[in-house]
mmCIF file of C-alpha atoms in Angstrom:
data_model
loop_
_atom_site.group_PDB
_atom_site.id
_atom_site.type_symbol
_atom_site.label_atom_id
_atom_site.label_comp_id
_atom_site.label_asym_id
_atom_site.label_seq_id
_atom_site.Cartn_x
_atom_site.Cartn_y
_atom_site.Cartn_z
ATOM 1 C CA MET A 1 -1.129 36.972 67.827
ATOM 2 C CA LEU A 2 -1.528 34.993 71.034
ATOM 3 C CA ASP A 3 -4.734 33.310 72.179
ATOM 4 C CA LYS A 4 -4.046 34.784 75.626
ATOM 5 C CA SER A 5 -1.161 36.337 77.575
ATOM 6 C CA ARG A 6 1.455 33.868 78.777
ATOM 7 C CA ASN A 7 4.831 33.277 80.393
ATOM 8 C CA TYR A 8 7.364 31.872 77.937
ATOM 9 C CA LEU A 9 10.493 30.042 79.147
ATOM 10 C CA ILE A 10 13.729 30.338 77.179
ATOM 11 C CA SER A 11 16.144 27.681 78.465
ATOM 12 C CA ASP A 12 19.898 27.230 78.252
ATOM 13 C CA VAL A 13 21.051 30.462 76.649
ATOM 14 C CA GLU A 14 24.078 32.707 76.991
ATOM 15 C CA LEU A 15 23.388 35.826 79.072
ATOM 16 C CA ASN A 16 25.009 39.069 77.909
ATOM 17 C CA TRP A 17 24.902 42.793 78.650
ATOM 18 C CA ALA A 18 22.859 42.271 81.828
ATOM 19 C CA LYS A 19 21.568 45.509 83.274
ATOM 20 C CA LEU A 20 19.502 44.042 86.089
ATOM 21 C CA ASN A 21 20.954 45.798 89.155
ATOM 22 C CA LYS A 22 19.149 49.059 88.436
ATOM 23 C CA PRO A 23 17.183 50.404 85.487
ATOM 24 C CA VAL A 24 19.019 52.152 82.661
ATOM 25 C CA ASN A 25 17.661 54.934 80.499
ATOM 26 C CA PRO A 26 18.895 54.386 76.926
ATOM 27 C CA PHE A 27 16.119 56.157 75.008
ATOM 28 C CA GLY A 28 14.159 58.189 77.555
ATOM 29 C CA THR A 29 12.459 55.212 79.227
ATOM 30 C CA GLU A 30 13.926 53.575 82.315
ATOM 31 C CA GLN A 31 14.172 49.812 81.922
ATOM 32 C CA TRP A 32 16.074 46.675 82.908
ATOM 33 C CA GLU A 33 17.811 44.934 79.999
ATOM 34 C CA LEU A 34 19.332 41.586 79.107
ATOM 35 C CA GLN A 35 20.537 40.052 75.873
ATOM 36 C CA VAL A 36 20.296 36.296 75.336
ATOM 37 C CA ALA A 37 22.248 34.414 72.682
ATOM 38 C CA THR A 38 22.536 30.953 71.187
ATOM 39 C CA THR A 39 24.435 29.307 68.346
ATOM 40 C CA ASP A 40 21.632 26.729 67.893
ATOM 41 C CA LYS A 41 19.689 27.456 64.669
ATOM 42 C CA LYS A 42 16.756 25.319 65.828
ATOM 43 C CA LYS A 43 16.449 27.320 69.066
ATOM 44 C CA ALA A 44 16.726 30.591 67.125
ATOM 45 C CA LYS A 45 13.864 29.493 64.852
ATOM 46 C CA GLU A 46 11.770 28.577 67.907
ATOM 47 C CA LEU A 47 12.433 32.008 69.455
ATOM 48 C CA SER A 48 11.406 33.729 66.241
ATOM 49 C CA GLN A 49 8.233 31.635 66.007
ATOM 50 C CA ASN A 50 7.440 32.746 69.554
ATOM 51 C CA PHE A 51 7.311 36.434 68.621
ATOM 52 C CA LEU A 52 10.860 37.407 69.598
ATOM 53 C CA ASN A 53 13.050 39.584 67.380
ATOM 54 C CA VAL A 54 16.051 37.349 66.595
ATOM 55 C CA LYS A 55 19.120 38.903 65.005
ATOM 56 C CA GLU A 56 22.216 37.080 63.770
ATOM 57 C CA LYS A 57 25.658 38.460 64.572
ATOM 58 C CA ASP A 58 29.040 36.732 64.410
ATOM 59 C CA GLY A 59 27.510 33.248 64.268
ATOM 60 C CA LYS A 60 25.191 33.841 67.222
ATOM 61 C CA TYR A 61 21.455 34.390 67.302
ATOM 62 C CA ILE A 62 20.647 37.257 69.658
ATOM 63 C CA VAL A 63 17.462 38.488 71.342
ATOM 64 C CA SER A 64 17.340 41.721 73.346
ATOM 65 C CA LEU A 65 14.885 41.686 76.240
ATOM 66 C CA LYS A 66 13.700 44.462 78.512
ATOM 67 C CA ARG A 67 11.310 45.293 81.327
ATOM 68 C CA LYS A 68 10.127 48.851 81.813
ATOM 69 C CA ALA A 69 10.687 50.376 85.249
ATOM 70 C CA MET A 70 7.246 52.029 85.153
ATOM 71 C CA LYS A 71 3.895 50.460 84.329
ATOM 72 C CA SER A 72 1.612 52.114 81.799
ATOM 73 C CA ASP A 73 -0.451 53.566 84.692
ATOM 74 C CA GLY A 74 2.666 55.326 86.072
ATOM 75 C CA THR A 75 3.261 53.058 89.067
ATOM 76 C CA PRO A 76 6.696 51.477 89.603
ATOM 77 C CA ASN A 77 7.277 48.027 88.135
ATOM 78 C CA ASN A 78 9.158 45.367 90.095
ATOM 79 C CA PRO A 79 12.577 44.433 88.706
ATOM 80 C CA PRO A 80 12.962 41.050 87.025
ATOM 81 C CA ARG A 81 13.422 38.257 89.564
ATOM 82 C CA VAL A 82 16.987 36.882 89.428
ATOM 83 C CA VAL A 83 17.796 33.470 90.921
ATOM 84 C CA ASP A 84 20.621 30.945 90.902
ATOM 85 C CA GLY A 85 20.479 27.316 89.749
ATOM 86 C CA LYS A 86 18.749 26.304 93.003
ATOM 87 C CA ARG A 87 16.114 29.065 92.570
ATOM 88 C CA GLN A 88 17.624 31.107 95.420
ATOM 89 C CA GLU A 89 17.371 34.882 94.965
ATOM 90 C CA LEU A 90 20.670 36.469 93.906
ATOM 91 C CA ASP A 91 21.755 39.583 95.785
ATOM 92 C CA MET A 92 21.738 42.006 92.873
ATOM 93 C CA GLU A 93 23.422 44.646 95.048
ATOM 94 C CA ASN A 94 26.585 42.521 95.059
ATOM 95 C CA VAL A 95 26.292 40.289 91.975
ATOM 96 C CA MET A 96 26.873 41.543 88.457
ATOM 97 C CA ILE A 97 26.112 39.020 85.726
ATOM 98 C CA GLY A 98 28.955 39.029 83.211
ATOM 99 C CA ASN A 99 28.831 38.253 79.508
ATOM 100 C CA GLY A 100 28.985 34.542 78.773
ATOM 101 C CA SER A 101 27.026 33.484 81.851
ATOM 102 C CA ILE A 102 24.592 30.653 81.104
ATOM 103 C CA GLY A 103 20.983 30.508 82.209
ATOM 104 C CA SER A 104 17.305 30.643 81.386
ATOM 105 C CA VAL A 105 14.792 33.470 81.249
ATOM 106 C CA ILE A 106 11.046 33.874 81.482
ATOM 107 C CA VAL A 107 9.312 36.559 79.441
ATOM 108 C CA TYR A 108 5.719 37.623 79.865
ATOM 109 C CA GLN A 109 4.092 37.898 76.433
ATOM 110 C CA TYR A 110 0.914 39.794 75.632
ATOM 111 C CA ASN A 111 -0.993 41.149 72.642
ATOM 112 C CA TYR A 112 -0.957 44.896 72.075
ATOM 113 C CA ASP A 113 -2.928 47.262 69.861
ATOM 114 C CA MET A 114 -1.566 50.773 70.181
ATOM 115 C CA ALA A 115 -1.518 53.742 67.832
ATOM 116 C CA GLY A 116 -2.639 51.579 64.905
ATOM 117 C CA ARG A 117 0.058 48.949 65.490
ATOM 118 C CA LYS A 118 -0.718 45.411 66.594
ATOM 119 C CA GLY A 119 1.618 42.685 67.748
ATOM 120 C CA VAL A 120 2.951 40.624 70.605
ATOM 121 C CA GLY A 121 5.001 42.355 73.285
ATOM 122 C CA SER A 122 7.472 40.643 75.599
ATOM 123 C CA SER A 123 8.565 41.766 79.055
ATOM 124 C CA LEU A 124 11.484 40.199 80.922
ATOM 125 C CA SER A 125 10.061 38.628 84.094
ATOM 126 C CA ALA A 126 12.760 36.404 85.556
ATOM 127 C CA VAL A 127 16.320 35.202 85.038
ATOM 128 C CA GLN A 128 17.878 31.989 86.333
ATOM 129 C CA VAL A 129 21.675 32.013 86.298
ATOM 130 C CA ALA A 130 23.009 28.451 86.032
ATOM 131 C CA GLU A 131 26.678 29.342 85.408
ATOM 132 C CA LEU A 132 27.675 32.780 86.663
ATOM 133 C CA LYS A 133 30.589 34.654 85.178
ATOM 134 C CA GLN A 134 30.847 37.556 87.594
ATOM 135 C CA TYR A 135 31.378 40.946 85.906
ATOM 136 C CA THR A 136 34.183 42.761 87.679
ATOM 137 C CA GLY A 137 34.758 45.652 85.325
ATOM 138 C CA THR A 138 37.775 46.445 83.247
ATOM 139 C CA ASP A 139 40.929 47.845 84.715
ATOM 140 C CA PHE A 140 44.657 47.652 84.236
ATOM 141 C CA ASP A 141 46.707 44.849 85.769
ATOM 142 C CA ILE A 142 49.179 45.889 88.462
ATOM 143 C CA ILE A 143 52.676 45.550 87.050
ATOM 144 C CA ASP A 144 56.135 45.817 88.578
ATOM 145 C CA GLY A 145 58.501 48.371 87.167
ATOM 146 C CA PRO A 146 59.144 52.072 87.031
ATOM 147 C CA THR A 147 56.365 54.576 87.453
ATOM 148 C CA THR A 148 55.817 57.430 85.057
ATOM 149 C CA ALA A 149 55.767 60.071 87.785
ATOM 150 C CA PRO A 150 58.527 62.601 87.181
ATOM 151 C CA ASP A 151 61.569 62.363 89.407
ATOM 152 C CA GLU A 152 61.690 65.458 91.594
ATOM 153 C CA SER A 153 65.427 65.767 90.977
ATOM 154 C CA GLU A 154 64.858 66.204 87.230
ATOM 155 C CA ASP A 155 64.371 69.670 85.794
ATOM 156 C CA THR A 156 60.777 69.705 84.499
ATOM 157 C CA ALA A 157 59.526 72.360 82.097
ATOM 158 C CA SER A 158 56.235 74.039 82.790
ATOM 159 C CA SER A 159 53.589 74.084 80.098
ATOM 160 C CA ALA A 160 54.245 77.797 79.652
ATOM 161 C CA ASP A 161 57.842 76.983 78.647
ATOM 162 C CA LEU A 162 56.631 74.759 75.823
ATOM 163 C CA PHE A 163 54.906 77.505 73.818
#
């Protein structure tokens, strides 16, 4: 348990699966999400000692972070602050943080005692993107060559003719 609530800085980590443009609703609760990763065992141990759930996958140590879109009193929560390396706000309407970006995050940590369970909770407060890999989505490359559209001069069978 913590002596008191605090902001905890996690520096120089890989940023993955950023859902910071608008809240997502994976399990019935709207929230912003971000996964941070490192290959540094020492950093992973430090994260674990600071009440974060560290998982190992494919040689990386991963922590999933979130911030709920609604406060416990039902009022809207502000989204995590997202800035660049010079601490200038990023336009999250036009910037999508892609996997493999590098940066730092701040999480707000607090003690909780709810429904007989006690522990330390963490809420994603801010993200600083030092090296942005812009997410552009996945699509096919444009290639030269024939199209697959049927040639109107060919005799094409209707689906009724096939059965």
